[in-house]
Amino acid sequence: MDKPFAAAWNGPGAAMLSGIAFHLSIRSIEFELIMFHFLSACTAAFAGTIYTVGLVRALLLVTSFNIGLFSSIGFYRLVFHRCRNFPGPLAAKLTRFYATRLAAKDLQYYKELAKLHEQYGDFVRTGPREICILDKSAVSLIYGPNSKTLKSTWYGQTGNDPKKCSIHMTRDFNGHRIRKRAWDKGFSVKALGTYEPRVKDKADLFMKQLHKNAGRPMDVSAWAMYFSFDVMGEVGFGKDFNNLISGEEHPAIKAVHDHMAMLGVLSTVPWLLNILGSIPGAAAGYSEFFSFCAGQMREKHANWDNELYPQDIVSWLLKAVKEGDISASPSATALEDDSRVVIIAGSETTATTLAGILFYLAKCPEKQEKLQRLLDEAMPGGYSEWSYEKARSVPYVDDFINEALRLRPALLTGGPRETPAEGIQIGDTYIPGKTNVLISTYQIQRDPRWWKQSLEFIPERFGERREEMGTADAPFMPFSLGHYGCPGKNLAQMSLRISLSAIVQNFDVSFAPGETGENFDNGALDTFTVTLPPLHLHFHPRKGVRGPRIPRENSIMA
Ligand code: HEM
């Protein structure tokens, strides 16, 4: 070897080859799991190299290593990767940061996904090992009760230790299945029976505020949030969060909302979110919310009487802990993480759906009149005759809710899942093993191939026109399905039935002057959960309807 070549070989050339060798050695492992350790080791190694050979040479070596590493990754992803034959943008095949860019563009990643499907078809490679699918038969294969898929790396964003994360972020199949039992007890028919009168109290308080502000524009995106956050305070923790009385967002949840956009964008690269969460101060907006939830849980733990029948969801989780049940959250950290899920999963989703329902009441007055007529028939004496059984006996209430959930699902994409090692076959398409797959709920529930008059609000497709509209065979998954489906579905439906029936019995709902609903309809942001633009509506008390009887302690007149 002549001297200059040897020097290059010993320095940058060797570093470049090390980069390639490193990539080949980690190819078969889930590298996200050790990304934090890797980056820490890199930083330490870089500092050590500067100390040994000086800054300039250290930079040269690091650059060479990275050129080797990233060329090898890029070449592999394009030419040899198991997903190489799926169509998609070149940049998406190379890096997840392409999805980050799309998510950050207008914070409407669901619309970007729709454009990708339009351009590339029903199977699009949206990341190096992610396929986004728009195919009816994929729904049960990916999300159904017999699906062999698991929660993907997306759920590693708060860490990968199943003993320290919430049920929602638990990727281990068995660990998740066992923990779910404690949650399911909190949503049993008997437990729901104890929640129902308290949800009704919150609905009454909501009606009182609507009466008080009758004829004035009310931003229902905000008020739906106050209602559902208060409901979750009550049935989640047995506590009054007082949003409906104050007419203001609770400071703890406001901090979360202020940072939702960042979370929505960064969750496209879960390991990055995980690392940011580990850096002190990087998740400052969340720390207030985290300590609020931890405080609620500690307070509950301290005051909770385990002799009594549990009156709220968190009590059911605590009961499992106190009894040392196998389904209990495995650590204090996991329990606190679970309390955050109660608030975010429980209130954001229900609020988004309720605001969507109110939007359709204003947009489709004839549907609103039909709902009022049917409820009036069930309760001729008006709202003073209201009971949950009577409201439930009007199937159109559920049809209305379902149609709103179809057109405006509260979670715009189904959670990403990982295919089993043997892969899955979807029609003619084979998806290789260890591939992340997901379906855009928003898009599949609006697809004209399966939904007739797909963009029109027709609640009857879930009722009397079910057969004619082919609803039974159409893909519908607002609560997801199977093992990882929403355990709070029945509670959410109860809150929505109670609030919707109460509102239309008491009020005629219309757009406030100057409000067209267009911004609300087109402007939903994909920010982890959905962030809604304001929607200003008018609530006109219906003639001859007596206002709700409000318990004194809840009276906003007090
Ligand atoms: C209209 C209201 C709601 C909708 C549309 C909804 C939808 C969903 C969806 C789609 C998932 C699956 C997420 C994923 O795959 O990552 C989910 C999970 C979950 N939901 Fe809901 N949800 C609603 C209300 C609620 C309520 C009221 C609660 C009560 C606390 C709740 C608790 C949960 C929990 C704990 C999970 C995680 C389940 C798991 O990972 O096993 N949800 N929800």
Coordinates of C-alpha atoms and ligand atoms in Angstrom, one line a residue:
M1 CA 0.0 0.0 0.0
D2 CA 1.5 3.4 -0.8
K3 CA 1.6 6.0 2.0
P4 CA -1.3 8.4 1.1
F5 CA -3.7 5.6 0.4
A6 CA -2.7 3.9 3.6
A7 CA -3.3 7.1 5.5
A8 CA -6.8 7.5 4.0
W9 CA -7.5 3.9 4.7
N10 CA -6.5 4.3 8.3
G11 CA -8.5 7.4 8.7
P12 CA -11.7 8.4 6.8
G13 CA -11.8 5.3 4.6
A14 CA -11.8 3.0 7.7
A15 CA -14.4 5.3 9.3
M16 CA -16.6 5.0 6.3
L17 CA -16.3 1.2 6.2
S18 CA -17.1 1.1 9.9
G19 CA -20.3 3.1 9.2
I20 CA -21.3 0.5 6.6
A21 CA -20.3 -2.4 8.9
F22 CA -22.2 -0.9 11.7
H23 CA -25.4 -0.6 9.6
L24 CA -25.1 -4.2 8.5
S25 CA -24.7 -5.4 12.1
I26 CA -27.8 -3.6 13.4
R27 CA -30.1 -4.2 10.4
S28 CA -32.0 -7.1 12.1
I29 CA -32.7 -5.4 15.4
E30 CA -35.3 -2.8 16.4
F31 CA -32.8 -0.1 16.6
E32 CA -35.3 2.5 18.0
L33 CA -35.1 0.7 21.3
I34 CA -31.5 1.7 21.8
M35 CA -31.4 4.9 19.9
F36 CA -31.0 7.0 23.0
H37 CA -28.1 4.9 24.2
F38 CA -26.6 5.0 20.7
L39 CA -26.7 8.7 20.5
S40 CA -25.3 9.1 24.0
A41 CA -22.5 6.7 23.0
C42 CA -21.9 8.7 19.8
T43 CA -21.6 11.9 21.7
A44 CA -19.1 10.4 24.2
A45 CA -17.1 8.8 21.3
F46 CA -17.0 12.1 19.5
A47 CA -15.8 13.9 22.6
G48 CA -13.1 11.2 23.0
T49 CA -12.0 11.5 19.4
I50 CA -11.7 15.3 19.6
Y51 CA -9.5 14.8 22.7
T52 CA -7.3 12.2 21.0
V53 CA -6.9 13.6 17.4
G54 CA -8.2 17.1 17.6
L55 CA -11.4 18.8 16.3
V56 CA -10.7 18.9 12.6
R57 CA -9.7 15.3 12.3
A58 CA -12.5 14.2 14.6
L59 CA -15.0 16.0 12.3
L60 CA -13.5 14.3 9.3
L61 CA -13.8 10.8 10.9
V62 CA -17.3 11.4 12.1
T63 CA -18.4 12.7 8.7
S64 CA -16.8 9.7 7.0
F65 CA -18.5 7.3 9.4
N66 CA -21.9 8.9 8.7
I67 CA -21.4 8.9 4.9
G68 CA -20.8 5.2 5.1
L69 CA -23.6 4.6 7.5
F70 CA -26.3 6.7 5.7
S71 CA -25.2 5.5 2.2
S72 CA -25.6 2.0 3.4
I73 CA -28.9 2.6 5.0
G74 CA -30.2 4.5 1.9
F75 CA -29.0 1.9 -0.6
Y76 CA -30.4 -0.9 1.5
R77 CA -33.8 0.7 1.9
L78 CA -34.1 1.4 -1.8
V79 CA -32.7 -1.8 -3.2
F80 CA -32.9 -4.7 -0.8
H81 CA -35.6 -3.8 1.8
R82 CA -38.5 -6.1 2.2
C83 CA -40.9 -3.2 1.4
R84 CA -38.9 -2.1 -1.7
N85 CA -41.6 -3.1 -4.2
F86 CA -44.3 -0.9 -2.7
P87 CA -44.9 2.5 -4.4
G88 CA -44.4 5.7 -2.6
P89 CA -42.3 8.9 -2.6
L90 CA -38.6 8.3 -2.8
A91 CA -37.9 10.3 0.3
A92 CA -40.5 8.3 2.3
K93 CA -38.7 5.1 1.3
L94 CA -35.4 6.6 2.7
T95 CA -36.5 8.2 5.9
R96 CA -39.4 8.7 8.4
F97 CA -38.5 12.4 8.4
Y98 CA -40.4 12.7 5.2
A99 CA -43.6 12.0 7.2
T100 CA -42.5 14.5 9.7
R101 CA -42.2 17.1 7.0
L102 CA -45.7 16.3 5.7
A103 CA -47.1 16.3 9.2
A104 CA -45.6 19.7 9.9
K105 CA -46.7 21.3 6.6
D106 CA -50.2 22.2 7.6
L107 CA -50.6 19.9 10.5
Q108 CA -53.1 18.0 8.4
Y109 CA -51.2 14.7 7.8
Y110 CA -54.5 12.9 7.1
K111 CA -55.0 15.0 4.0
E112 CA -51.4 14.4 3.0
L113 CA -52.0 10.6 3.3
A114 CA -55.1 11.1 1.1
K115 CA -53.0 12.7 -1.6
L116 CA -50.4 9.9 -1.4
H117 CA -53.2 7.3 -1.9
E118 CA -54.5 9.2 -4.8
Q119 CA -51.1 9.3 -6.4
Y120 CA -49.8 5.8 -5.5
G121 CA -52.8 3.6 -4.9
D122 CA -54.2 1.6 -2.0
F123 CA -50.8 0.5 -0.7
V124 CA -48.3 3.3 -0.2
R125 CA -44.9 3.1 1.4
T126 CA -45.0 6.0 3.8
G127 CA -41.8 5.2 5.6
P128 CA -38.8 2.9 5.2
R129 CA -40.8 0.1 6.8
E130 CA -44.4 1.5 6.9
I131 CA -47.2 0.8 4.5
C132 CA -50.4 2.8 4.6
I133 CA -53.3 0.8 3.3
L134 CA -56.7 1.7 1.9
D135 CA -58.4 -1.6 1.5
K136 CA -61.6 -2.8 3.2
S137 CA -60.3 -6.3 3.7
A138 CA -57.3 -5.0 5.5
V139 CA -59.4 -3.6 8.4
S140 CA -60.0 -7.0 10.2
L141 CA -56.6 -8.4 9.2
I142 CA -54.9 -5.4 10.9
Y143 CA -57.2 -4.4 13.7
G144 CA -59.7 -7.3 14.0
P145 CA -60.0 -9.6 17.1
N146 CA -58.1 -12.4 15.3
S147 CA -55.4 -10.2 13.9
K148 CA -51.8 -11.3 14.6
T149 CA -50.4 -7.8 14.3
L150 CA -48.9 -6.1 17.4
K151 CA -48.6 -2.5 18.4
S152 CA -45.8 -0.9 16.3
T153 CA -42.7 1.1 17.3
W154 CA -45.0 4.2 17.3
Y155 CA -46.0 3.1 20.8
G156 CA -42.4 3.3 22.0
Q157 CA -42.6 7.0 22.1
T158 CA -42.8 7.2 25.9
G159 CA -40.2 4.5 26.5
N160 CA -40.2 0.8 25.9
D161 CA -40.3 -0.5 29.4
P162 CA -43.8 -2.2 29.8
K163 CA -43.5 -1.8 33.5
K164 CA -43.4 2.0 33.3
C165 CA -45.8 2.9 30.5
S166 CA -49.6 3.2 30.2
I167 CA -51.8 0.4 28.9
H168 CA -52.0 2.4 25.6
M169 CA -48.3 2.3 25.1
T170 CA -47.9 -1.3 26.2
R171 CA -46.6 -3.3 23.1
D172 CA -46.2 -6.6 24.8
F173 CA -49.3 -8.6 23.7
N174 CA -49.8 -10.7 26.9
G175 CA -48.9 -7.8 29.2
H176 CA -51.5 -5.7 27.5
R177 CA -54.1 -8.4 27.6
I178 CA -53.7 -8.9 31.3
R179 CA -53.8 -5.2 32.1
K180 CA -56.9 -4.6 30.0
R181 CA -58.9 -6.7 32.5
A182 CA -58.6 -4.0 35.2
W183 CA -59.8 -1.4 32.7
D184 CA -62.7 -3.5 31.5
K185 CA -64.0 -3.7 35.0
G186 CA -64.2 0.1 35.1
F187 CA -66.4 0.0 31.9
S188 CA -68.7 -2.9 32.9
V189 CA -72.5 -2.4 32.6
K190 CA -72.7 -2.1 36.4
A191 CA -69.9 0.5 36.6
L192 CA -71.5 2.5 33.7
G193 CA -74.7 2.5 35.7
T194 CA -73.0 4.3 38.5
Y195 CA -71.5 6.9 36.1
E196 CA -74.8 7.6 34.2
P197 CA -76.5 10.0 36.7
R198 CA -73.2 11.9 37.1
V199 CA -72.8 12.3 33.3
K200 CA -76.4 13.6 33.3
D201 CA -75.6 16.1 36.0
K202 CA -72.8 17.5 33.8
A203 CA -75.2 17.6 30.8
D204 CA -77.6 19.6 32.9
L205 CA -74.9 22.0 33.8
F206 CA -74.0 22.3 30.1
M207 CA -77.7 23.0 29.3
K208 CA -77.8 25.6 32.0
Q209 CA -74.8 27.4 30.4
L210 CA -76.4 27.1 27.0
H211 CA -79.7 28.6 28.3
K212 CA -77.7 31.4 30.0
N213 CA -75.9 32.2 26.7
A214 CA -79.0 31.6 24.5
G215 CA -78.9 33.7 21.4
R216 CA -75.2 34.5 21.8
P217 CA -72.5 32.8 19.7
M218 CA -70.9 29.9 21.6
D219 CA -67.7 28.3 20.5
V220 CA -68.7 24.7 20.7
S221 CA -65.2 23.4 20.0
A222 CA -64.3 24.8 23.4
W223 CA -67.6 24.0 25.2
A224 CA -67.6 20.4 24.1
M225 CA -64.2 20.1 25.6
Y226 CA -65.3 21.7 28.9
F227 CA -68.2 19.2 29.0
S228 CA -66.2 16.1 28.3
F229 CA -63.2 17.1 30.5
D230 CA -65.7 17.6 33.4
V231 CA -67.2 14.2 32.6
M232 CA -63.8 12.6 32.7
G233 CA -63.0 14.4 36.0
E234 CA -66.2 13.0 37.5
V235 CA -66.2 9.4 36.2
G236 CA -62.5 9.1 35.7
F237 CA -61.4 10.5 39.1
G238 CA -64.6 11.2 41.1
K239 CA -63.6 14.9 41.0
D240 CA -65.0 18.1 39.7
F241 CA -62.7 19.8 37.2
N242 CA -65.1 22.8 37.1
N243 CA -64.7 23.7 33.4
L244 CA -68.4 24.0 32.8
I245 CA -68.8 26.4 35.7
S246 CA -65.8 28.5 35.0
G247 CA -66.3 28.5 31.2
E248 CA -62.5 28.2 30.9
E249 CA -60.1 25.4 30.0
H250 CA -58.4 23.9 33.0
P251 CA -54.8 25.2 33.1
A252 CA -53.4 21.7 33.1
I253 CA -55.1 20.6 29.9
K254 CA -54.5 24.0 28.3
A255 CA -50.8 23.3 28.7
V256 CA -51.3 20.0 26.8
H257 CA -53.3 21.7 24.1
D258 CA -50.6 24.3 23.6
H259 CA -48.1 21.6 22.8
M260 CA -50.3 19.2 20.9
A261 CA -49.0 20.4 17.5
M262 CA -45.4 19.5 18.5
L263 CA -46.5 16.1 19.6
G264 CA -48.5 15.5 16.5
V265 CA -45.5 16.3 14.3
L266 CA -42.9 14.5 16.3
S267 CA -44.9 11.3 16.8
T268 CA -44.1 10.5 13.2
V269 CA -40.6 9.7 14.5
P270 CA -41.4 8.0 17.9
W271 CA -37.8 7.5 19.0
L272 CA -37.2 11.2 18.6
L273 CA -40.2 12.0 20.8
N274 CA -38.9 9.4 23.3
I275 CA -35.5 11.1 23.4
L276 CA -37.0 14.6 23.8
G277 CA -39.1 13.3 26.7
S278 CA -35.8 12.2 28.4
I279 CA -34.2 15.6 28.1
P280 CA -35.0 17.8 31.1
G281 CA -37.0 20.9 30.0
A282 CA -37.7 19.7 26.4
A283 CA -41.2 18.6 27.3
A284 CA -41.8 21.6 29.7
G285 CA -45.4 22.1 28.4
Y286 CA -46.3 18.6 29.4
S287 CA -44.7 18.7 32.9
E288 CA -47.6 20.7 34.3
F289 CA -50.0 18.2 33.0
F290 CA -47.9 15.2 34.1
S291 CA -47.7 16.5 37.6
F292 CA -51.4 17.4 37.6
C293 CA -52.2 13.7 36.7
A294 CA -49.7 12.3 39.2
G295 CA -51.2 14.6 41.9
Q296 CA -54.7 13.4 41.1
M297 CA -53.6 9.8 41.3
R298 CA -51.7 10.3 44.6
E299 CA -54.7 12.2 46.1
K300 CA -57.0 9.5 45.0
H301 CA -54.8 6.8 46.4
A302 CA -54.6 8.6 49.8
N303 CA -58.4 9.2 50.1
W304 CA -59.7 6.1 48.5
D305 CA -61.9 3.8 50.5
N306 CA -61.3 0.3 49.2
E307 CA -64.2 -1.1 51.1
L308 CA -66.6 0.8 48.9
Y309 CA -67.8 -0.2 45.4
P310 CA -65.5 1.7 43.0
Q311 CA -67.2 4.8 41.8
D312 CA -64.8 5.9 39.0
I313 CA -62.4 4.4 36.5
V314 CA -59.2 5.2 38.5
S315 CA -60.7 3.5 41.5
W316 CA -61.0 0.4 39.5
L317 CA -57.3 0.6 38.6
L318 CA -56.4 1.3 42.2
K319 CA -58.5 -1.6 43.4
A320 CA -56.4 -3.9 41.2
V321 CA -53.3 -2.4 42.7
K322 CA -54.5 -2.7 46.3
E323 CA -55.6 -6.3 45.8
G324 CA -52.3 -7.2 44.2
D325 CA -54.3 -8.4 41.1
I326 CA -52.3 -9.6 38.1
S327 CA -54.1 -7.0 36.0
A328 CA -52.8 -4.0 38.1
S329 CA -50.7 -1.3 36.6
P330 CA -47.2 -2.7 37.2
S331 CA -45.6 0.4 38.9
A332 CA -46.5 3.8 40.2
T333 CA -45.1 5.3 37.0
A334 CA -47.4 3.1 34.9
L335 CA -50.4 4.0 37.1
E336 CA -49.7 7.7 36.6
D337 CA -49.3 7.2 32.9
D338 CA -52.7 5.4 33.0
S339 CA -54.2 8.4 34.6
R340 CA -53.0 10.6 31.7
V341 CA -54.7 8.1 29.3
V342 CA -57.9 8.5 31.2
I343 CA -57.9 12.2 30.7
I344 CA -56.5 12.5 27.1
A345 CA -58.2 9.4 25.6
G346 CA -61.4 10.0 27.5
S347 CA -62.0 13.7 27.1
E348 CA -60.3 14.8 23.8
T349 CA -62.0 12.1 21.7
T350 CA -65.5 12.6 23.1
A351 CA -65.2 16.4 22.8
T352 CA -64.1 16.2 19.2
T353 CA -67.0 13.9 18.4
L354 CA -69.5 16.1 20.3
A355 CA -68.3 19.2 18.5
G356 CA -68.7 17.3 15.2
I357 CA -72.2 16.3 16.1
L358 CA -73.2 19.9 16.9
F359 CA -71.7 21.0 13.6
Y360 CA -74.0 18.5 11.7
L361 CA -77.0 19.7 13.8
A362 CA -76.4 23.2 12.5
K363 CA -75.5 22.1 9.0
C364 CA -78.4 19.7 8.4
P365 CA -81.5 21.4 10.0
E366 CA -83.8 18.7 8.5
K367 CA -81.9 16.0 10.3
Q368 CA -82.0 18.0 13.5
E369 CA -85.8 18.4 13.2
K370 CA -86.2 14.7 12.7
L371 CA -84.2 14.0 15.8
Q372 CA -86.2 16.4 17.8
R373 CA -89.5 14.9 16.5
L374 CA -88.4 11.4 17.5
L375 CA -87.3 12.5 20.9
D376 CA -90.5 14.4 21.4
E377 CA -92.4 11.3 20.6
A378 CA -90.5 9.3 23.1
M379 CA -90.8 12.0 25.7
P380 CA -93.9 14.1 25.0
G381 CA -93.6 16.0 28.3
G382 CA -90.2 17.4 27.1
Y383 CA -86.9 17.5 28.9
S384 CA -88.4 17.1 32.4
E385 CA -89.4 13.6 31.3
W386 CA -85.9 12.7 30.1
S387 CA -84.4 9.4 31.1
Y388 CA -81.5 7.5 29.6
E389 CA -83.7 4.6 28.7
K390 CA -86.1 6.8 26.8
A391 CA -83.2 8.6 25.0
R392 CA -81.7 5.2 24.1
S393 CA -85.0 3.9 22.8
V394 CA -84.6 6.4 19.9
P395 CA -82.3 4.6 17.5
Y396 CA -81.8 7.8 15.4
V397 CA -79.7 9.2 18.3
D398 CA -77.2 6.5 17.7
D399 CA -77.5 6.8 13.9
F400 CA -76.7 10.5 14.2
I401 CA -73.6 9.8 16.5
N402 CA -72.3 7.0 14.2
E403 CA -72.6 9.1 11.1
A404 CA -70.7 11.9 12.8
L405 CA -68.1 9.4 13.9
R406 CA -67.9 8.1 10.3
L407 CA -67.2 11.5 8.7
R408 CA -65.2 13.0 11.5
P409 CA -63.5 10.2 13.5
A410 CA -61.8 11.5 16.6
L411 CA -58.6 9.7 15.8
L412 CA -57.9 10.3 12.1
T413 CA -55.7 7.3 11.6
G414 CA -55.9 3.8 13.1
G415 CA -52.9 3.1 15.4
P416 CA -50.0 1.7 13.5
R417 CA -49.5 -2.1 13.9
E418 CA -46.6 -4.4 13.2
T419 CA -47.1 -7.5 11.0
P420 CA -46.1 -10.9 12.4
A421 CA -42.9 -12.4 11.3
E422 CA -44.7 -14.5 8.6
G423 CA -46.3 -11.3 7.1
I424 CA -50.0 -11.0 6.1
Q425 CA -51.8 -11.4 2.9
I426 CA -54.3 -8.7 2.0
G427 CA -56.2 -9.7 -1.2
D428 CA -53.5 -10.1 -3.8
T429 CA -50.9 -8.1 -1.8
Y430 CA -48.4 -9.7 0.5
I431 CA -47.1 -7.5 3.3
P432 CA -43.8 -8.8 4.6
G433 CA -43.3 -9.5 8.3
K434 CA -42.1 -6.9 10.8
T435 CA -43.6 -4.1 8.7
N436 CA -45.6 -1.3 10.2
V437 CA -49.1 -1.0 8.7
L438 CA -51.9 1.5 9.3
I439 CA -55.2 2.6 7.8
S440 CA -56.4 6.2 7.6
T441 CA -59.7 6.0 9.4
Y442 CA -60.7 9.3 8.0
Q443 CA -60.2 8.2 4.5
I444 CA -61.5 4.7 4.5
Q445 CA -64.8 5.9 6.2
R446 CA -65.3 8.4 3.3
D447 CA -64.3 6.1 0.5
P448 CA -67.1 6.0 -2.2
R449 CA -66.2 2.4 -3.1
W450 CA -67.8 1.3 0.2
W451 CA -69.9 4.3 1.3
K452 CA -72.6 5.5 -1.0
Q453 CA -73.0 9.3 -1.2
S454 CA -69.9 9.1 0.9
L455 CA -69.4 12.7 1.8
E456 CA -73.0 13.4 2.7
F457 CA -74.3 13.3 6.2
I458 CA -77.0 10.6 6.1
P459 CA -77.6 9.1 9.6
E460 CA -80.2 6.8 8.1
R461 CA -77.4 4.7 6.6
F462 CA -77.0 3.3 10.1
G463 CA -80.8 2.8 10.5
E464 CA -83.7 2.4 8.1
R465 CA -81.5 2.7 5.0
R466 CA -78.8 0.3 6.2
E467 CA -79.4 -2.4 3.6
E468 CA -79.9 0.0 0.7
M469 CA -76.7 1.9 1.6
G470 CA -74.6 -1.3 2.2
T471 CA -73.5 -0.2 5.6
A472 CA -73.0 -3.6 7.1
D473 CA -70.2 -4.3 4.6
A474 CA -68.6 -0.9 4.8
P475 CA -65.4 -0.3 6.8
F476 CA -66.2 1.5 10.1
M477 CA -63.6 1.7 12.9
P478 CA -63.9 4.9 14.9
F479 CA -63.1 3.1 18.1
S480 CA -60.7 0.7 16.4
L481 CA -61.3 -3.0 16.9
G482 CA -60.0 -6.1 18.5
H483 CA -57.5 -6.4 21.4
Y484 CA -56.3 -2.8 21.2
G485 CA -59.8 -1.3 20.5
C486 CA -61.2 1.4 22.8
P487 CA -62.3 0.1 26.2
G488 CA -64.1 3.4 26.8
K489 CA -66.5 3.0 23.8
N490 CA -69.6 2.4 25.9
L491 CA -68.9 5.3 28.2
A492 CA -68.2 7.6 25.2
Q493 CA -71.5 6.5 23.6
M494 CA -73.3 7.1 26.8
S495 CA -71.9 10.6 27.2
L496 CA -72.8 11.4 23.6
R497 CA -76.3 10.0 23.8
I498 CA -77.0 12.0 27.0
S499 CA -75.5 15.3 25.7
L500 CA -77.0 15.1 22.2
S501 CA -80.5 14.1 23.3
A502 CA -80.4 16.9 26.0
I503 CA -79.3 19.5 23.6
V504 CA -81.8 18.9 20.8
Q505 CA -84.7 18.5 23.3
N506 CA -83.8 21.9 24.8
F507 CA -82.6 23.9 21.8
D508 CA -82.7 24.6 18.1
V509 CA -79.1 24.7 17.0
S510 CA -77.9 26.9 14.2
F511 CA -74.8 28.6 12.9
A512 CA -74.1 32.0 14.6
P513 CA -74.3 35.0 12.2
G514 CA -71.1 35.0 10.1
E515 CA -70.3 31.4 10.8
T516 CA -70.5 29.0 7.8
G517 CA -68.9 26.0 9.4
E518 CA -66.4 25.8 6.5
N519 CA -63.3 26.5 8.6
F520 CA -64.4 24.0 11.2
D521 CA -65.2 21.4 8.5
N522 CA -61.8 21.7 6.7
G523 CA -59.5 22.9 9.4
A524 CA -59.2 20.0 11.8
L525 CA -55.5 19.5 12.7
D526 CA -53.9 16.2 13.1
T527 CA -52.1 16.8 16.4
F528 CA -51.9 13.4 18.0
T529 CA -55.5 13.8 18.9
V530 CA -57.5 16.3 16.8
T531 CA -57.3 20.0 17.3
L532 CA -60.5 21.7 16.1
P533 CA -60.9 25.3 14.9
P534 CA -63.6 27.3 16.7
L535 CA -67.2 26.8 15.7
H536 CA -69.7 29.4 16.7
L537 CA -73.2 28.2 17.1
H538 CA -76.5 29.7 18.4
F539 CA -78.7 27.8 20.8
H540 CA -82.3 29.0 20.7
P541 CA -84.4 27.5 23.5
R542 CA -87.3 25.5 22.0
K543 CA -90.7 26.9 22.8
G544 CA -92.5 25.1 25.6
V545 CA -89.4 23.2 26.8
R546 CA -88.8 23.5 30.5
G547 CA -85.1 24.0 31.5
P548 CA -83.2 21.3 33.3
R549 CA -83.4 21.0 37.0
I550 CA -79.9 21.8 38.2
P551 CA -78.7 20.6 41.7
R552 CA -78.0 23.6 43.8
E553 CA -74.3 22.9 44.4
N554 CA -73.8 22.9 40.6
S555 CA -75.8 26.1 40.0
I556 CA -73.9 28.6 38.0
M557 CA -76.3 31.3 39.3
A558 CA -74.9 30.7 42.8
Ligands
HEM1 C1 -65.9 9.2 21.0 C2 -65.0 8.9 21.9 C3 -63.8 8.0 21.7 C4 -63.3 7.5 20.5 C5 -63.6 7.9 19.1 C6 -62.2 6.7 20.9 C7 -61.4 6.0 20.0 C8 -60.3 5.2 20.4 C9 -59.4 4.5 19.5 C10 -59.5 4.6 17.9 C11 -58.5 3.8 20.2 C12 -57.4 3.0 19.7 C13 -56.1 3.8 19.7 C14 -54.9 3.0 19.1 O1 -55.1 2.1 18.4 O2 -53.8 3.5 19.4 C15 -58.8 4.1 21.6 C16 -58.1 3.6 22.6 C17 -58.3 3.9 24.0 N1 -59.4 4.6 24.5 FE1 -60.8 5.5 23.4 N2 -62.1 6.6 22.3 C18 -63.1 7.4 22.8 C19 -63.4 7.6 24.1 C20 -62.8 7.0 25.2 C21 -63.2 7.2 26.6 C22 -64.4 8.0 27.1 C23 -62.2 6.5 27.3 C24 -62.2 6.5 28.8 C25 -61.2 6.6 29.5 C26 -61.3 5.9 26.4 C27 -60.2 5.2 26.7 C28 -59.3 4.6 25.8 C29 -58.1 3.8 26.2 C30 -57.7 3.5 27.7 C31 -57.5 3.4 25.1 C32 -56.3 2.5 24.9 C33 -56.7 1.1 24.8 C34 -55.5 0.2 24.6 O3 -54.5 0.5 24.1 O4 -55.7 -1.0 24.9 N3 -61.7 6.2 25.1 N4 -59.9 4.9 21.7

